[in-house]
GROMACS .gro file of C-alpha atoms in nm:
model
  169
    1UNK     CA    1  -1.934  -3.257  -5.118
    2UNK     CA    2  -2.020  -3.278  -4.761
    3UNK     CA    3  -1.910  -3.585  -4.716
    4UNK     CA    4  -1.557  -3.474  -4.760
    5UNK     CA    5  -1.614  -3.226  -4.498
    6UNK     CA    6  -1.625  -3.505  -4.270
    7UNK     CA    7  -1.295  -3.648  -4.095
    8UNK     CA    8  -1.259  -3.993  -4.252
    9UNK     CA    9  -1.258  -4.185  -3.902
   10UNK     CA   10  -1.576  -4.060  -3.803
   11UNK     CA   11  -1.752  -4.387  -3.646
   12UNK     CA   12  -2.103  -4.249  -3.709
   13UNK     CA   13  -2.007  -4.207  -4.073
   14UNK     CA   14  -1.866  -4.531  -4.072
   15UNK     CA   15  -2.199  -4.791  -4.044
   16UNK     CA   16  -2.209  -4.739  -3.642
   17UNK     CA   17  -1.888  -4.956  -3.535
   18UNK     CA   18  -1.710  -4.872  -3.267
   19UNK     CA   19  -1.316  -4.834  -3.286
   20UNK     CA   20  -1.134  -4.890  -2.927
   21UNK     CA   21  -0.777  -4.821  -2.920
   22UNK     CA   22  -0.538  -4.992  -2.607
   23UNK     CA   23  -0.197  -4.822  -2.509
   24UNK     CA   24   0.025  -4.955  -2.257
   25UNK     CA   25   0.127  -4.617  -2.022
   26UNK     CA   26   0.375  -4.926  -1.791
   27UNK     CA   27   0.607  -5.130  -2.007
   28UNK     CA   28   0.444  -5.442  -2.109
   29UNK     CA   29   0.089  -5.320  -1.900
   30UNK     CA   30  -0.062  -5.604  -2.184
   31UNK     CA   31  -0.264  -5.482  -2.456
   32UNK     CA   32  -0.173  -5.708  -2.725
   33UNK     CA   33  -0.309  -5.995  -2.465
   34UNK     CA   34  -0.596  -5.798  -2.345
   35UNK     CA   35  -0.699  -5.706  -2.746
   36UNK     CA   36  -0.659  -6.086  -2.818
   37UNK     CA   37  -0.898  -6.183  -2.495
   38UNK     CA   38  -1.169  -5.848  -2.598
   39UNK     CA   39  -1.129  -6.034  -2.897
   40UNK     CA   40  -1.222  -6.390  -2.823
   41UNK     CA   41  -1.542  -6.244  -2.627
   42UNK     CA   42  -1.644  -5.952  -2.834
   43UNK     CA   43  -1.663  -6.213  -3.168
   44UNK     CA   44  -1.919  -6.435  -2.951
   45UNK     CA   45  -2.189  -6.134  -3.072
   46UNK     CA   46  -1.970  -5.909  -3.265
   47UNK     CA   47  -1.829  -5.895  -3.596
   48UNK     CA   48  -1.460  -5.785  -3.497
   49UNK     CA   49  -1.123  -5.705  -3.642
   50UNK     CA   50  -0.797  -5.669  -3.432
   51UNK     CA   51  -0.539  -5.483  -3.567
   52UNK     CA   52  -0.190  -5.363  -3.479
   53UNK     CA   53   0.040  -5.070  -3.652
   54UNK     CA   54   0.418  -5.147  -3.736
   55UNK     CA   55   0.419  -5.502  -3.487
   56UNK     CA   56   0.412  -5.867  -3.618
   57UNK     CA   57   0.281  -6.007  -3.268
   58UNK     CA   58  -0.070  -6.122  -3.386
   59UNK     CA   59   0.062  -6.334  -3.677
   60UNK     CA   60   0.083  -6.594  -3.360
   61UNK     CA   61  -0.279  -6.617  -3.375
   62UNK     CA   62  -0.270  -6.742  -3.717
   63UNK     CA   63  -0.618  -6.618  -3.766
   64UNK     CA   64  -0.742  -6.365  -4.032
   65UNK     CA   65  -0.942  -6.158  -3.810
   66UNK     CA   66  -0.623  -6.032  -3.662
   67UNK     CA   67  -0.412  -5.740  -3.882
   68UNK     CA   68  -0.109  -5.635  -3.915
   69UNK     CA   69  -0.084  -5.266  -4.034
   70UNK     CA   70   0.145  -5.009  -4.101
   71UNK     CA   71   0.134  -4.655  -3.991
   72UNK     CA   72   0.069  -4.548  -4.372
   73UNK     CA   73  -0.167  -4.851  -4.389
   74UNK     CA   74  -0.412  -4.734  -4.065
   75UNK     CA   75  -0.684  -4.539  -4.308
   76UNK     CA   76  -0.697  -4.779  -4.551
   77UNK     CA   77  -0.753  -5.080  -4.307
   78UNK     CA   78  -1.032  -4.861  -4.128
   79UNK     CA   79  -1.179  -4.804  -4.447
   80UNK     CA   80  -1.171  -5.210  -4.581
   81UNK     CA   81  -1.321  -5.311  -4.253
   82UNK     CA   82  -1.575  -5.030  -4.296
   83UNK     CA   83  -1.917  -5.269  -4.223
   84UNK     CA   84  -1.727  -5.462  -3.868
   85UNK     CA   85  -1.890  -5.395  -3.592
   86UNK     CA   86  -1.552  -5.342  -3.347
   87UNK     CA   87  -1.200  -5.245  -3.444
   88UNK     CA   88  -0.952  -5.331  -3.149
   89UNK     CA   89  -0.639  -5.120  -3.241
   90UNK     CA   90  -0.325  -5.138  -3.048
   91UNK     CA   91  -0.234  -4.840  -3.049
   92UNK     CA   92   0.113  -4.897  -2.862
   93UNK     CA   93   0.350  -4.729  -3.207
   94UNK     CA   94   0.085  -4.520  -3.325
   95UNK     CA   95   0.079  -4.152  -3.154
   96UNK     CA   96  -0.288  -4.058  -3.335
   97UNK     CA   97  -0.607  -4.186  -3.136
   98UNK     CA   98  -0.805  -4.006  -3.338
   99UNK     CA   99  -0.903  -4.248  -3.549
  100UNK     CA  100  -1.060  -4.432  -3.238
  101UNK     CA  101  -1.398  -4.352  -3.068
  102UNK     CA  102  -1.263  -4.448  -2.761
  103UNK     CA  103  -0.919  -4.527  -2.580
  104UNK     CA  104  -0.828  -4.725  -2.310
  105UNK     CA  105  -0.467  -4.650  -2.097
  106UNK     CA  106  -0.351  -4.956  -1.951
  107UNK     CA  107  -0.120  -4.919  -1.641
  108UNK     CA  108   0.016  -5.187  -1.442
  109UNK     CA  109  -0.031  -5.095  -1.086
  110UNK     CA  110   0.305  -5.292  -0.973
  111UNK     CA  111   0.512  -5.022  -0.742
  112UNK     CA  112   0.825  -5.117  -1.010
  113UNK     CA  113   0.597  -5.023  -1.321
  114UNK     CA  114   0.461  -4.738  -1.167
  115UNK     CA  115   0.810  -4.565  -1.047
  116UNK     CA  116   0.861  -4.654  -1.385
  117UNK     CA  117   0.615  -4.486  -1.593
  118UNK     CA  118   0.695  -4.168  -1.343
  119UNK     CA  119   1.057  -4.134  -1.419
  120UNK     CA  120   0.943  -4.176  -1.832
  121UNK     CA  121   0.668  -3.881  -1.761
  122UNK     CA  122   0.595  -3.741  -1.402
  123UNK     CA  123   0.265  -3.549  -1.563
  124UNK     CA  124   0.138  -3.887  -1.739
  125UNK     CA  125  -0.197  -3.892  -1.513
  126UNK     CA  126  -0.247  -3.505  -1.547
  127UNK     CA  127  -0.240  -3.509  -1.915
  128UNK     CA  128  -0.493  -3.846  -1.924
  129UNK     CA  129  -0.725  -3.703  -1.612
  130UNK     CA  130  -1.023  -3.725  -1.823
  131UNK     CA  131  -0.927  -4.102  -2.025
  132UNK     CA  132  -1.016  -4.399  -1.926
  133UNK     CA  133  -0.746  -4.564  -1.700
  134UNK     CA  134  -0.787  -4.939  -1.708
  135UNK     CA  135  -0.563  -5.127  -1.414
  136UNK     CA  136  -0.477  -5.405  -1.603
  137UNK     CA  137  -0.294  -5.760  -1.440
  138UNK     CA  138  -0.391  -5.571  -1.135
  139UNK     CA  139  -0.335  -5.740  -0.788
  140UNK     CA  140  -0.511  -5.435  -0.601
  141UNK     CA  141  -0.847  -5.436  -0.383
  142UNK     CA  142  -1.060  -5.183  -0.395
  143UNK     CA  143  -0.905  -4.955  -0.108
  144UNK     CA  144  -0.590  -4.970  -0.251
  145UNK     CA  145  -0.765  -4.874  -0.631
  146UNK     CA  146  -0.902  -4.562  -0.444
  147UNK     CA  147  -0.604  -4.505  -0.245
  148UNK     CA  148  -0.431  -4.509  -0.604
  149UNK     CA  149  -0.706  -4.283  -0.717
  150UNK     CA  150  -0.624  -4.033  -0.462
  151UNK     CA  151  -0.249  -4.026  -0.550
  152UNK     CA  152  -0.248  -4.018  -0.916
  153UNK     CA  153  -0.530  -3.747  -0.879
  154UNK     CA  154  -0.768  -3.963  -1.186
  155UNK     CA  155  -1.033  -4.171  -1.184
  156UNK     CA  156  -0.986  -4.591  -1.263
  157UNK     CA  157  -1.226  -4.713  -1.551
  158UNK     CA  158  -1.153  -5.071  -1.446
  159UNK     CA  159  -0.983  -5.275  -1.221
  160UNK     CA  160  -0.878  -5.614  -1.440
  161UNK     CA  161  -0.761  -5.854  -1.206
  162UNK     CA  162  -0.499  -6.117  -1.404
  163UNK     CA  163  -0.628  -6.345  -1.640
  164UNK     CA  164  -0.598  -6.666  -1.800
  165UNK     CA  165  -0.646  -6.648  -2.163
  166UNK     CA  166  -0.654  -7.022  -2.187
  167UNK     CA  167  -1.008  -7.002  -2.001
  168UNK     CA  168  -1.315  -7.039  -2.271
  169UNK     CA  169  -1.512  -6.711  -2.097
   0.00000   0.00000   0.00000
């Protein structure tokens, strides 16, 4: 009976696994590629599965640890992989972030991409103020990041430079 009261996506109930979602805030901020790169690094120490929802981008990897799902299948797949250590999920086609323990919001901080984001939703940084914002494919220096944080009134979790996905580490 107590089991039924638990949220079906609660990570503490799911053998201690960690579910990390990534969502692009700016167009083409790199969620799929960053998931691929995180997956490569994490699999060195953990049992990891990466999921995408309602897309087929992961097919290029030809790897059974990269899974494509539909919105209707996501809960079943999370249960299916209940014993893995880490699940990475591309949230770009899925709105319910409660399936994740953490969500990383990716922003490509170029002027053009930030203008597009502000045209789409000028209140976006207020909405995600206490969330983990990652500047992805970022060429910003530390002083630029501080200026970005001041202007956006949000804290940057990590400033990720462009990475070469062909590199081993």
